[in-house]
Coordinates of C-alpha atoms and ligand atoms in Angstrom, one line a residue:
M1 CA -25.5 0.6 -15.1
I2 CA -28.0 -1.9 -13.7
P3 CA -31.2 -2.4 -15.8
S4 CA -34.5 -1.9 -14.0
R5 CA -36.3 -5.1 -13.0
S6 CA -39.6 -3.4 -12.9
V7 CA -42.3 -4.3 -15.3
L8 CA -43.4 -0.7 -15.3
D9 CA -41.9 1.9 -17.6
R10 CA -40.7 5.3 -16.5
Q11 CA -44.0 7.0 -17.3
Q12 CA -46.0 4.4 -15.5
I13 CA -43.8 4.8 -12.4
V14 CA -44.3 8.6 -12.5
D15 CA -48.1 8.2 -13.0
R16 CA -48.4 5.9 -10.0
L17 CA -46.3 8.2 -7.8
T18 CA -48.5 11.1 -8.8
E19 CA -51.6 9.1 -7.9
L20 CA -50.1 8.3 -4.5
L21 CA -48.6 11.7 -3.6
G22 CA -50.1 14.4 -5.9
A23 CA -48.3 16.2 -8.7
S24 CA -46.7 18.8 -6.4
Q25 CA -44.7 16.0 -4.7
V26 CA -43.4 14.4 -7.8
D27 CA -40.5 16.1 -9.6
T28 CA -39.5 15.0 -13.1
D29 CA -37.5 18.1 -14.1
H30 CA -34.6 16.9 -16.2
R31 CA -32.0 19.0 -14.4
H32 CA -33.2 18.0 -11.0
L33 CA -33.2 14.3 -12.0
Q34 CA -29.5 14.7 -13.2
E35 CA -28.5 16.2 -9.9
A36 CA -30.4 13.5 -8.0
S37 CA -28.5 10.8 -9.8
V38 CA -25.2 11.4 -8.0
D39 CA -23.8 12.6 -4.7
R40 CA -20.5 14.3 -3.8
F41 CA -18.5 11.3 -4.9
K42 CA -19.1 12.6 -8.4
K43 CA -18.8 16.3 -7.5
Y44 CA -16.2 17.0 -10.2
Q45 CA -18.3 15.4 -13.0
S46 CA -21.5 17.1 -11.9
V47 CA -19.8 20.5 -11.8
H48 CA -18.8 19.9 -15.4
G49 CA -22.4 18.9 -16.3
I50 CA -21.5 15.2 -16.8
F51 CA -24.2 12.9 -15.6
D52 CA -23.6 9.6 -17.5
G53 CA -25.3 7.2 -15.0
P54 CA -28.9 6.2 -15.1
L55 CA -31.4 9.0 -14.3
P56 CA -34.1 8.3 -11.8
A57 CA -37.7 8.2 -13.1
A58 CA -38.7 10.8 -10.5
I59 CA -38.0 12.4 -7.2
A60 CA -40.9 11.7 -4.8
Y61 CA -41.2 14.2 -1.9
A62 CA -42.9 12.5 1.1
T63 CA -44.5 14.6 3.8
S64 CA -45.5 11.9 6.2
T65 CA -44.7 8.4 7.4
S66 CA -47.8 7.1 5.6
E67 CA -46.6 8.5 2.3
V68 CA -43.2 6.8 2.7
S69 CA -45.1 3.6 3.5
A70 CA -47.3 4.0 0.4
V71 CA -44.2 4.6 -1.9
L72 CA -42.4 1.6 -0.4
A73 CA -45.4 -0.7 -0.8
F74 CA -45.8 0.4 -4.4
A75 CA -42.0 0.0 -5.1
D76 CA -41.8 -3.4 -3.5
I77 CA -44.7 -4.8 -5.6
H78 CA -43.4 -3.5 -8.8
L79 CA -39.6 -4.0 -8.1
V80 CA -38.7 -0.4 -8.5
N81 CA -35.3 0.6 -6.9
V82 CA -35.6 3.3 -4.2
V83 CA -32.9 5.7 -3.1
P84 CA -33.9 7.5 0.1
R85 CA -32.3 11.0 0.7
T86 CA -32.5 13.9 3.1
G87 CA -29.7 16.6 3.3
R88 CA -27.8 15.3 0.2
T89 CA -24.4 15.8 1.7
G90 CA -23.5 12.1 1.3
T91 CA -19.9 11.5 -0.1
E92 CA -19.7 7.8 -0.9
G93 CA -22.1 7.3 -3.8
G94 CA -25.0 6.3 -1.5
L95 CA -27.2 8.6 -3.4
E96 CA -26.2 7.4 -6.8
T97 CA -29.1 5.9 -8.8
S98 CA -27.2 3.0 -10.3
V99 CA -30.4 1.3 -11.4
E100 CA -32.4 2.6 -14.3
D101 CA -35.7 4.3 -13.5
S102 CA -35.2 4.4 -9.7
I103 CA -37.4 6.5 -7.3
V104 CA -35.4 9.0 -5.3
L105 CA -37.5 9.2 -2.1
D106 CA -36.8 12.6 -0.6
C107 CA -37.8 13.1 3.1
S108 CA -36.6 16.7 3.5
R109 CA -40.2 18.0 3.7
M110 CA -40.7 15.9 6.8
N111 CA -39.1 18.6 8.8
R112 CA -41.0 19.1 12.1
I113 CA -39.4 19.1 15.5
L114 CA -42.1 17.0 17.2
R115 CA -41.3 17.1 20.9
V116 CA -38.7 18.6 23.2
D117 CA -38.8 16.6 26.5
E118 CA -36.5 18.6 28.9
E119 CA -37.3 16.3 31.9
N120 CA -36.2 13.1 30.1
M121 CA -33.5 15.0 28.1
Q122 CA -34.6 14.0 24.6
V123 CA -36.0 15.5 21.5
T124 CA -38.0 13.8 18.7
V125 CA -37.7 15.0 15.1
E126 CA -38.9 14.0 11.7
A127 CA -36.2 12.7 9.3
G128 CA -35.9 15.9 7.3
V129 CA -35.0 18.2 10.2
P130 CA -31.6 19.8 9.5
L131 CA -29.2 19.4 12.4
Q132 CA -28.5 23.1 12.4
V133 CA -32.2 23.9 12.7
L134 CA -32.6 21.6 15.7
E135 CA -29.3 22.7 17.3
D136 CA -30.4 26.4 17.0
A137 CA -33.8 25.7 18.5
L138 CA -32.2 23.7 21.4
R139 CA -29.6 26.3 22.2
R140 CA -32.3 28.9 22.7
R141 CA -33.4 26.6 25.6
G142 CA -29.8 26.2 26.9
L143 CA -29.6 22.7 25.4
T144 CA -27.5 21.0 22.7
T145 CA -27.6 17.7 20.7
G146 CA -23.8 17.5 21.2
H147 CA -23.7 16.4 17.5
S148 CA -21.5 18.6 15.2
P149 CA -20.4 17.0 11.9
Q150 CA -18.8 19.5 9.6
S151 CA -21.9 19.2 7.4
K152 CA -24.1 20.4 10.3
P153 CA -25.5 23.3 8.3
L154 CA -26.9 21.0 5.6
A155 CA -27.2 17.3 6.9
Q156 CA -30.6 16.1 8.1
Y157 CA -31.6 13.5 10.7
G158 CA -32.5 10.7 8.3
G159 CA -29.1 10.8 6.6
L160 CA -27.3 11.4 9.9
V161 CA -28.7 8.2 11.3
A162 CA -28.5 6.2 8.1
T163 CA -24.8 6.9 7.7
R164 CA -23.7 6.5 11.3
S165 CA -22.4 10.0 11.3
I166 CA -20.1 11.5 13.9
G167 CA -19.4 15.1 15.0
Q168 CA -16.4 17.1 16.2
F169 CA -17.4 16.8 19.9
S170 CA -17.6 13.0 19.7
T171 CA -15.1 12.3 22.5
L172 CA -17.5 13.8 25.0
Y173 CA -20.9 13.2 23.5
G174 CA -20.3 10.1 21.3
A175 CA -21.4 9.5 17.7
I176 CA -25.0 9.3 16.4
E177 CA -25.3 5.7 17.7
D178 CA -24.7 6.9 21.2
M179 CA -27.3 9.6 20.8
V180 CA -30.3 7.8 19.3
V181 CA -32.8 6.8 22.0
G182 CA -35.5 5.4 19.7
L183 CA -36.7 5.8 16.1
E184 CA -39.3 5.0 13.5
A185 CA -38.5 3.4 10.1
V186 CA -40.4 2.1 7.2
F187 CA -39.4 -1.2 5.5
P188 CA -40.0 -2.4 2.0
G189 CA -43.7 -3.4 1.6
G190 CA -44.6 -0.3 3.7
R191 CA -44.3 -1.9 7.2
V192 CA -43.8 0.9 9.8
T193 CA -41.6 0.0 12.8
R194 CA -41.1 2.0 16.0
V195 CA -38.2 1.3 18.3
K196 CA -39.4 2.7 21.6
N197 CA -37.6 5.3 23.7
V198 CA -36.0 3.8 26.8
P199 CA -32.8 4.7 28.6
R200 CA -31.4 1.1 28.2
R201 CA -32.7 -2.4 28.1
S202 CA -31.7 -6.1 28.0
A203 CA -34.5 -7.3 25.7
G204 CA -32.5 -9.1 23.1
P205 CA -30.2 -7.5 20.5
D206 CA -30.3 -3.8 20.1
I207 CA -32.7 -3.3 17.2
R208 CA -31.7 0.3 16.8
H209 CA -28.5 -0.9 15.2
V210 CA -30.3 -2.6 12.3
V211 CA -31.5 0.9 11.2
I212 CA -28.5 3.1 12.3
G213 CA -26.0 2.9 9.5
S214 CA -28.2 1.1 7.0
E215 CA -27.6 3.8 4.4
G216 CA -31.0 3.5 2.8
A217 CA -30.2 -0.1 1.8
L218 CA -32.8 -1.7 4.3
C219 CA -35.4 0.9 5.2
V220 CA -36.4 4.6 5.3
V221 CA -35.8 6.4 8.6
T222 CA -38.9 8.7 9.2
E223 CA -38.5 9.8 12.9
V224 CA -35.7 9.9 15.4
T225 CA -35.5 10.6 19.2
V226 CA -32.0 11.8 20.3
K227 CA -30.5 12.7 23.7
V228 CA -30.0 16.4 24.6
F229 CA -27.4 17.9 27.0
P230 CA -26.9 21.2 28.8
F231 CA -25.2 23.8 26.6
R232 CA -22.4 25.6 28.5
P233 CA -20.2 27.3 25.9
E234 CA -19.0 29.9 28.5
N235 CA -16.9 27.1 30.1
N236 CA -15.1 26.0 26.9
E237 CA -11.3 26.0 27.1
F238 CA -9.2 25.6 23.9
H239 CA -5.7 24.1 23.7
G240 CA -3.2 23.8 20.9
A241 CA 0.4 22.6 20.5
L242 CA 2.9 22.0 17.7
V243 CA 4.7 18.7 17.7
D244 CA 7.4 17.2 15.4
D245 CA 5.6 14.1 14.2
M246 CA 2.4 12.1 14.0
A247 CA 3.8 9.5 16.5
T248 CA 4.1 12.2 19.2
G249 CA 0.7 13.6 18.5
L250 CA -0.9 10.2 18.6
A251 CA 0.8 9.5 21.9
I252 CA -0.7 12.7 23.4
L253 CA -4.2 11.9 22.1
R254 CA -3.9 8.4 23.5
E255 CA -2.7 9.4 26.9
V256 CA -5.4 12.0 27.5
V257 CA -8.3 9.8 26.2
T258 CA -7.3 6.4 27.6
G259 CA -6.5 8.1 31.0
G260 CA -10.3 8.7 31.4
F261 CA -10.5 12.3 30.3
R262 CA -13.2 13.4 27.8
P263 CA -12.3 16.6 26.0
S264 CA -15.1 17.3 23.5
V265 CA -12.5 17.8 20.7
A266 CA -9.2 15.8 20.4
R267 CA -7.4 16.2 17.1
L268 CA -4.1 15.8 15.5
Y269 CA -3.2 17.2 12.0
S270 CA -0.2 16.1 9.9
P271 CA 2.1 18.9 8.7
E272 CA 0.5 18.9 5.2
D273 CA -3.1 19.0 6.5
A274 CA -2.1 21.6 9.2
R275 CA -0.8 23.9 6.5
Q276 CA -4.4 24.0 5.0
H277 CA -6.0 24.9 8.4
F278 CA -3.3 26.7 10.4
A279 CA -0.9 28.1 7.8
H280 CA -0.2 31.2 9.8
F281 CA 1.3 29.3 12.8
S282 CA 1.9 25.6 12.0
E283 CA 5.5 26.1 10.9
G284 CA 5.5 22.8 8.9
R285 CA 4.8 20.8 12.1
C286 CA 1.9 18.7 13.3
V287 CA -0.8 20.5 15.2
V288 CA -2.6 19.0 18.3
V289 CA -6.0 20.5 19.2
F290 CA -8.2 20.0 22.3
V291 CA -11.4 21.6 23.5
A292 CA -12.6 20.9 27.1
E293 CA -16.3 21.4 27.5
G294 CA -19.0 20.9 30.2
P295 CA -19.4 21.8 33.9
S296 CA -16.6 24.1 35.0
G297 CA -15.1 21.6 37.5
I298 CA -14.8 19.0 34.8
V299 CA -13.5 21.5 32.2
S300 CA -10.8 22.6 34.7
A301 CA -9.7 19.0 35.5
T302 CA -9.7 18.0 31.8
S303 CA -7.7 21.1 30.9
D304 CA -5.1 20.4 33.7
E305 CA -4.6 16.9 32.3
I306 CA -4.3 18.1 28.7
R307 CA -1.7 20.7 29.8
R308 CA 0.2 18.0 31.8
V309 CA 0.3 15.5 29.0
I310 CA 1.3 18.0 26.3
A311 CA 4.1 19.3 28.7
S312 CA 5.5 15.8 29.0
H313 CA 6.2 15.8 25.2
R314 CA 8.5 18.0 23.1
H315 CA 6.2 20.7 21.8
T316 CA 5.6 24.4 21.2
A317 CA 2.4 25.9 22.7
V318 CA -0.2 27.6 20.5
D319 CA -2.2 30.6 21.6
A320 CA -5.7 29.3 22.6
A321 CA -7.4 32.2 20.8
L322 CA -6.0 30.9 17.5
I323 CA -7.6 27.5 18.0
E324 CA -10.9 29.1 19.0
E325 CA -10.8 31.3 15.9
W326 CA -10.1 28.3 13.6
F327 CA -12.8 26.3 15.3
D328 CA -15.5 28.9 14.7
D329 CA -15.1 28.6 10.9
L330 CA -14.8 24.8 10.6
N331 CA -18.3 23.8 9.4
W332 CA -19.3 23.6 5.7
G333 CA -22.5 25.3 4.6
Q334 CA -23.7 26.1 1.1
D335 CA -21.3 29.0 0.8
K336 CA -18.2 26.8 1.1
I337 CA -19.7 24.1 -1.2
D338 CA -20.4 26.9 -3.9
A339 CA -16.8 28.1 -3.5
E340 CA -15.5 24.6 -4.0
K341 CA -17.6 24.2 -7.1
E342 CA -16.1 27.5 -8.5
L343 CA -12.6 26.2 -7.8
M344 CA -13.4 22.9 -9.6
R345 CA -14.7 24.8 -12.6
T346 CA -11.9 27.2 -12.9
E347 CA -8.8 25.4 -11.7
R348 CA -9.4 21.7 -12.6
R349 CA -8.4 20.5 -9.1
L350 CA -10.3 19.1 -6.2
G351 CA -9.8 17.5 -2.8
Y352 CA -11.2 14.2 -1.4
T353 CA -11.0 12.4 1.9
T354 CA -11.1 8.7 3.0
E355 CA -11.6 7.9 6.7
I356 CA -10.7 4.7 8.5
S357 CA -10.1 3.6 12.1
A358 CA -7.7 1.3 13.9
D359 CA -6.3 0.3 17.2
W360 CA -3.7 2.7 18.8
S361 CA -1.0 0.1 18.1
E362 CA -1.7 0.1 14.3
V363 CA -2.7 3.5 13.4
G364 CA 0.7 5.0 13.1
A365 CA 1.8 2.2 10.8
I366 CA -1.3 2.7 8.6
Y367 CA -0.6 6.4 8.3
D368 CA 3.0 5.7 7.2
S369 CA 2.3 2.9 4.8
V370 CA -0.6 4.7 3.1
L371 CA 1.6 7.8 2.5
H372 CA 4.5 5.5 1.3
R373 CA 2.3 3.5 -1.1
I374 CA 0.7 6.5 -2.6
R375 CA 4.0 8.3 -3.1
T376 CA 5.7 5.2 -4.6
E377 CA 2.9 3.2 -6.2
F378 CA 0.3 5.6 -7.5
P379 CA 1.3 6.3 -11.1
F380 CA -0.1 9.9 -11.0
A381 CA 1.5 11.0 -7.7
S382 CA 3.0 14.0 -9.5
D383 CA -0.6 15.4 -9.9
L384 CA -1.1 15.4 -6.1
T385 CA -1.0 18.9 -4.7
M386 CA -1.6 17.7 -1.1
L387 CA -1.4 14.4 0.8
G388 CA -1.8 14.2 4.5
G389 CA -4.5 13.7 7.1
H390 CA -5.7 14.1 10.6
S391 CA -7.1 12.1 13.5
S392 CA -10.4 13.6 14.8
H393 CA -12.2 11.0 16.9
S394 CA -10.4 9.0 19.6
Y395 CA -11.6 6.1 21.8
Q396 CA -10.3 4.0 24.6
T397 CA -9.0 1.4 22.1
G398 CA -7.9 3.4 19.1
T399 CA -8.6 6.4 16.8
N400 CA -9.6 7.4 13.3
L401 CA -7.5 8.7 10.5
Y402 CA -9.0 11.0 7.9
F403 CA -6.8 11.0 4.9
V404 CA -7.0 14.2 2.8
Y405 CA -5.7 14.3 -0.8
D406 CA -5.9 17.0 -3.4
Y407 CA -5.0 16.7 -7.1
V408 CA -5.0 18.6 -10.4
I409 CA -7.0 16.7 -13.0
D410 CA -4.9 16.0 -16.0
C411 CA -7.6 14.1 -18.0
D412 CA -11.1 14.2 -19.2
P413 CA -13.5 15.0 -16.3
R414 CA -15.2 11.6 -17.0
D415 CA -12.0 9.7 -16.2
E416 CA -11.2 11.6 -12.9
I417 CA -12.8 8.9 -10.7
T418 CA -11.1 5.9 -12.3
K419 CA -7.7 7.6 -12.7
Y420 CA -7.4 9.3 -9.3
H421 CA -10.2 8.8 -6.7
V422 CA -10.8 5.0 -6.9
P423 CA -7.1 3.9 -6.8
L424 CA -6.3 6.4 -4.0
N425 CA -9.3 5.2 -2.0
A426 CA -8.3 1.6 -2.7
I427 CA -4.8 2.0 -1.2
I428 CA -6.2 3.5 2.0
V429 CA -8.9 0.8 2.4
E430 CA -6.4 -2.0 1.7
E431 CA -4.0 -0.7 4.3
A432 CA -6.7 -0.3 6.9
L433 CA -7.9 -3.8 6.4
L434 CA -4.4 -5.2 6.3
H435 CA -3.7 -3.8 9.7
G436 CA -6.9 -5.1 11.2
G437 CA -8.7 -1.7 11.2
S438 CA -12.0 -0.6 9.6
M439 CA -12.1 0.7 6.1
V440 CA -14.7 3.3 7.0
H441 CA -15.0 5.3 10.1
H442 CA -18.0 7.6 9.5
H443 CA -19.0 8.4 5.9
G444 CA -20.6 5.0 5.3
I445 CA -19.8 2.4 2.7
G446 CA -21.9 3.9 -0.1
K447 CA -21.4 2.3 -3.5
Y448 CA -17.6 2.8 -3.8
R449 CA -16.4 0.9 -0.8
S450 CA -19.0 -1.9 -1.1
P451 CA -16.5 -4.2 -3.0
W452 CA -14.7 -4.5 0.3
S453 CA -17.8 -5.0 2.5
E454 CA -17.2 -8.7 2.9
A455 CA -13.5 -8.2 3.7
E456 CA -14.5 -5.6 6.2
H457 CA -16.8 -7.9 8.1
G458 CA -15.2 -11.3 7.6
S459 CA -17.2 -14.1 9.1
A460 CA -19.8 -11.6 10.4
Y461 CA -20.7 -10.6 6.8
A462 CA -23.3 -13.4 6.9
I463 CA -25.2 -11.5 9.6
L464 CA -25.2 -8.3 7.5
E465 CA -26.3 -10.2 4.4
G466 CA -29.0 -11.9 6.4
L467 CA -30.5 -8.5 7.3
K468 CA -30.7 -7.6 3.6
R469 CA -32.4 -10.9 2.8
Q470 CA -34.8 -10.6 5.8
F471 CA -35.8 -6.9 5.4
D472 CA -35.4 -6.3 1.7
P473 CA -36.1 -9.7 0.1
N474 CA -37.0 -8.2 -3.3
G475 CA -33.8 -6.1 -3.3
I476 CA -35.5 -2.7 -4.0
M477 CA -33.6 -0.6 -1.5
N478 CA -30.6 1.4 -2.8
L479 CA -29.1 -1.4 -4.8
G480 CA -25.2 -1.5 -4.7
T481 CA -25.0 0.5 -1.4
I482 CA -23.3 -1.5 1.4
F483 CA -24.0 -4.8 -0.5
P484 CA -21.9 -5.1 -3.7
V485 CA -23.6 -6.0 -6.9
D486 CA -21.6 -7.9 -9.4
G487 CA -21.6 -6.2 -12.8
A488 CA -22.7 -2.9 -11.3
G489 CA -19.8 -1.4 -13.1
L490 CA -18.9 1.0 -10.2
V491 CA -15.6 -0.4 -8.8
P492 CA -14.3 -3.9 -9.7
R493 CA -14.1 -6.3 -6.8
P494 CA -10.5 -6.4 -5.4
Ligands
FAD1 C1 -18.6 19.2 3.7 C2 -19.0 17.9 4.3 C3 -18.6 17.6 5.6 C4 -18.9 16.4 6.2 N1 -18.6 16.2 7.5 C5 -19.0 15.1 8.1 C6 -18.6 14.8 9.5 O1 -18.0 15.7 10.1 N2 -19.1 13.7 10.1 C7 -19.8 12.8 9.4 O2 -20.2 11.8 10.0 N3 -20.1 13.0 8.1 C8 -19.7 14.1 7.4 N4 -20.0 14.3 6.1 C9 -20.8 13.3 5.4 C10 -22.3 13.5 5.4 O3 -22.6 14.8 5.8 C11 -23.0 12.7 6.5 O4 -22.9 11.3 6.0 C12 -24.5 13.0 6.8 O5 -24.9 12.2 7.8 C13 -25.4 12.7 5.6 O6 -26.7 13.3 5.9 P1 -27.6 13.8 4.8 O7 -28.9 14.2 5.4 O8 -27.0 14.8 3.9 O9 -27.9 12.4 4.0 P2 -27.9 12.2 2.4 O10 -26.7 12.7 1.7 O11 -29.2 12.6 1.9 O12 -27.9 10.6 2.4 C14 -26.7 9.9 2.8 C15 -27.1 8.4 2.8 O13 -28.1 8.1 3.8 C16 -29.2 7.5 3.1 N5 -30.4 8.2 3.7 C17 -30.7 9.6 3.7 N6 -31.9 9.8 4.3 C18 -32.4 8.6 4.7 C19 -33.6 8.2 5.3 N7 -34.5 9.1 5.7 N8 -33.7 6.9 5.6 C20 -32.8 5.9 5.2 N9 -31.7 6.3 4.5 C21 -31.5 7.6 4.3 C22 -29.1 7.8 1.6 O14 -29.7 6.8 0.9 C23 -27.5 7.8 1.5 O15 -27.1 6.5 1.4 C24 -19.7 15.5 5.5 C25 -20.1 15.8 4.2 C26 -19.7 17.0 3.6 C27 -20.2 17.3 2.2

């Protein structure tokens, strides 16, 4: 727990926020404050009603950029920690209020789609627009964002940009950083900054990247302009195959993607992970999945190449209809989150994930050494009910691995994180870094991987730290996120 540095007490913070925003935009309900003090990293504790970290002083609901600016000006002067939030699907502790008497600055009421520009193929939204809402609106016009993280039904644009999110169709459309044309953000002190919308420029470093991925630790994203694309689902073609091992599956992904083809989906599941998704046909083998999408000529050429590459490896073909059926039920809305909560309550077990990335030459070795270390070093390996993973985002130079681990909790819910989640996370992070990869592919650093931020960036960490010093000199933005805080008591430095 980090003590507040503010000279104001809780009630004074609430009073000032109420003066700035009005009572209807300031929430101090005890239950809401408890829920606002954590994110999905502490999902097991919260489902058991355990909220033992500091509670925020209030949740402030902003409805405009000027209100965000007013709150950040107030917070900066009085040294009150601010945790921005939108869709609340964050998984890495980025929403945890580790500082006493923080303000949770909620932008979900900034939810207007401001402009759809079909000539210049871009759309401008406020930070609180849910991706699903925008996607539904665009599809009615025959357009798509091309962005489809599994959290699409719930995640909103502020968080999508702030975490450097990525969707299932990334091989074709890219990740959020490839989609953002321009944006508006508010910095501590209340300064509003707009990065204008241009197709490309050579006007110094790309300022968008100071904001994209900043996880609420530098500024608050208030408005975003993203690209749009034609939506042609009628052309989609699905492909699936069973292969004997991860090495064969990785070789197939690599050959298709590095050969210049851009299927929208390119995935490989380990046998254990495949059993969770494709139990009725996976036969204890790895499953390779592709979707070809876009204009019909491109779909046909991409599908031909996928078939050719798969055929050149030992495999068993999977009926395309089975892959399509699975794909239609992949996303997580509130219904699946509620079902997961019920399972955590009744069965004392849960599943977590840790995602990393690495070059093609290293990724197989990382997969093998992580599984080996967890099975041989982790003292509570017998509590694991599932350990495996998948690759879901491939590039010219490498791919990601999304480790998936489920366990039964054989301890007080309070100890679950230190007994299971943190040590398992640590093994995966260590192996990724050891092999020259990245410790985090798309969920953000949050507060639980920040002890390794310096190791992740090496000599470039000075640049990252410089951004914090420059834009948040008083250290009011989401303390402990991205940038480790000694003594924060979250995870000890490795
Ligand atoms: C079931 C499930 C599936 C998921 N699947 C994917 C996936 O496929 N791909 C993927 O990339 N991620 C995935 N995630 C992670 C998560 O959904 C993404 O990180 C998402 O981008 C978070 O958006 P959000 O609106 O929910 O942000 P929040 O949870 O509200 O916030 C996340 C982080 O962003 C910061 N933040 C939020 N809003 C702002 C703002 N306006 N300005 C500045 N900072 C802000 C917060 O402080 C926090 O650090 C998944 C999560 C869940 C629960």
